[in-house]
């Protein structure tokens, strides 16, 4: 099944590609190399949402979560989004931004292990 995004989400994803955070930039520099032959997309539109990174083959969404994800309504919004993605057959892997900054190699290995477990 192909995960499609709404037109508004596609436009927003295109804009967000220009505004990646430092952890997202660092992770993208590794994922764009197609580690172990796995292809990833960045800022992929899915329904009304934008996914930080997406591996279609494994139906795996990778989200880099900064501090903002722990405050206000963000936890509930993230849970609703993850739930919707699950109904589409997509698993969400949440990675703390601090982990990307402090252990990029380990984060990439963790992502690849999850991709291979799903695909």
GROMACS .gro file of C-alpha atoms in nm:
model
  119
    1UNK     CA    1   0.000   0.000   0.000
    2UNK     CA    2   0.130   0.344  -0.092
    3UNK     CA    3   0.113   0.613   0.175
    4UNK     CA    4  -0.021   0.930   0.013
    5UNK     CA    5  -0.026   1.282   0.148
    6UNK     CA    6  -0.283   1.556   0.117
    7UNK     CA    7  -0.185   1.839  -0.118
    8UNK     CA    8  -0.155   2.079   0.176
    9UNK     CA    9   0.081   1.834   0.351
   10UNK     CA   10   0.286   1.798   0.033
   11UNK     CA   11   0.328   2.175   0.006
   12UNK     CA   12   0.421   2.201   0.374
   13UNK     CA   13   0.669   1.912   0.343
   14UNK     CA   14   0.839   2.087   0.050
   15UNK     CA   15   0.880   2.400   0.264
   16UNK     CA   16   1.001   2.204   0.569
   17UNK     CA   17   1.280   2.043   0.364
   18UNK     CA   18   1.439   2.389   0.360
   19UNK     CA   19   1.419   2.428   0.740
   20UNK     CA   20   1.560   2.110   0.892
   21UNK     CA   21   1.697   2.126   1.246
   22UNK     CA   22   2.062   2.037   1.311
   23UNK     CA   23   1.979   1.683   1.432
   24UNK     CA   24   1.760   1.631   1.123
   25UNK     CA   25   2.037   1.758   0.894
   26UNK     CA   26   2.293   1.527   1.053
   27UNK     CA   27   2.063   1.226   1.032
   28UNK     CA   28   1.965   1.307   0.673
   29UNK     CA   29   2.332   1.326   0.572
   30UNK     CA   30   2.359   0.960   0.677
   31UNK     CA   31   2.021   0.831   0.558
   32UNK     CA   32   2.057   0.984   0.213
   33UNK     CA   33   2.358   0.753   0.159
   34UNK     CA   34   2.109   0.462   0.156
   35UNK     CA   35   2.275   0.266   0.438
   36UNK     CA   36   2.269  -0.109   0.371
   37UNK     CA   37   2.076  -0.035   0.050
   38UNK     CA   38   1.771   0.116   0.224
   39UNK     CA   39   1.610   0.422   0.067
   40UNK     CA   40   1.469   0.701   0.285
   41UNK     CA   41   1.267   1.012   0.211
   42UNK     CA   42   1.279   1.329   0.419
   43UNK     CA   43   0.976   1.539   0.505
   44UNK     CA   44   0.740   1.289   0.342
   45UNK     CA   45   0.370   1.381   0.327
   46UNK     CA   46   0.136   1.117   0.470
   47UNK     CA   47  -0.232   1.205   0.493
   48UNK     CA   48  -0.241   1.543   0.664
   49UNK     CA   49   0.093   1.482   0.833
   50UNK     CA   50   0.460   1.530   0.749
   51UNK     CA   51   0.704   1.257   0.845
   52UNK     CA   52   1.062   1.362   0.927
   53UNK     CA   53   1.196   1.053   0.747
   54UNK     CA   54   1.020   0.759   0.585
   55UNK     CA   55   1.131   0.421   0.453
   56UNK     CA   56   0.848   0.301   0.226
   57UNK     CA   57   0.986  -0.052   0.187
   58UNK     CA   58   0.967  -0.111   0.563
   59UNK     CA   59   0.671   0.124   0.620
   60UNK     CA   60   0.875   0.292   0.892
   61UNK     CA   61   0.846   0.656   0.996
   62UNK     CA   62   1.144   0.804   1.180
   63UNK     CA   63   1.075   1.112   1.391
   64UNK     CA   64   1.348   1.323   1.549
   65UNK     CA   65   1.193   1.462   1.867
   66UNK     CA   66   1.326   1.777   2.026
   67UNK     CA   67   1.226   1.908   2.368
   68UNK     CA   68   0.903   2.060   2.234
   69UNK     CA   69   0.754   1.712   2.190
   70UNK     CA   70   0.725   1.673   2.569
   71UNK     CA   71   0.522   1.987   2.637
   72UNK     CA   72   0.171   2.122   2.591
   73UNK     CA   73  -0.052   1.937   2.352
   74UNK     CA   74   0.237   1.785   2.156
   75UNK     CA   75   0.231   1.445   2.332
   76UNK     CA   76  -0.140   1.403   2.250
   77UNK     CA   77  -0.092   1.523   1.891
   78UNK     CA   78   0.204   1.287   1.846
   79UNK     CA   79   0.002   0.996   1.987
   80UNK     CA   80  -0.292   1.069   1.754
   81UNK     CA   81  -0.055   1.093   1.457
   82UNK     CA   82   0.123   0.769   1.548
   83UNK     CA   83  -0.214   0.599   1.589
   84UNK     CA   84  -0.330   0.714   1.245
   85UNK     CA   85  -0.004   0.598   1.090
   86UNK     CA   86  -0.047   0.258   1.256
   87UNK     CA   87  -0.388   0.222   1.087
   88UNK     CA   88  -0.201   0.273   0.759
   89UNK     CA   89   0.046  -0.003   0.848
   90UNK     CA   90   0.326   0.240   0.934
   91UNK     CA   91   0.532   0.208   1.251
   92UNK     CA   92   0.677   0.522   1.408
   93UNK     CA   93   1.027   0.517   1.552
   94UNK     CA   94   1.087   0.821   1.774
   95UNK     CA   95   1.448   0.927   1.826
   96UNK     CA   96   1.541   1.203   2.073
   97UNK     CA   97   1.730   1.488   1.905
   98UNK     CA   98   1.991   1.470   2.181
   99UNK     CA   99   2.060   1.108   2.085
  100UNK     CA  100   2.118   1.206   1.721
  101UNK     CA  101   2.362   1.476   1.834
  102UNK     CA  102   2.546   1.249   2.077
  103UNK     CA  103   2.540   0.910   1.907
  104UNK     CA  104   2.466   0.946   1.536
  105UNK     CA  105   2.632   0.617   1.441
  106UNK     CA  106   2.429   0.429   1.701
  107UNK     CA  107   2.106   0.598   1.588
  108UNK     CA  108   2.166   0.498   1.226
  109UNK     CA  109   2.241   0.139   1.333
  110UNK     CA  110   1.918   0.135   1.538
  111UNK     CA  111   1.716   0.265   1.241
  112UNK     CA  112   1.866   0.007   1.004
  113UNK     CA  113   1.794  -0.273   1.254
  114UNK     CA  114   1.430  -0.159   1.266
  115UNK     CA  115   1.407  -0.137   0.887
  116UNK     CA  116   1.550  -0.487   0.846
  117UNK     CA  117   1.319  -0.627   1.116
  118UNK     CA  118   1.017  -0.488   0.928
  119UNK     CA  119   1.123  -0.560   0.572
   0.00000   0.00000   0.00000
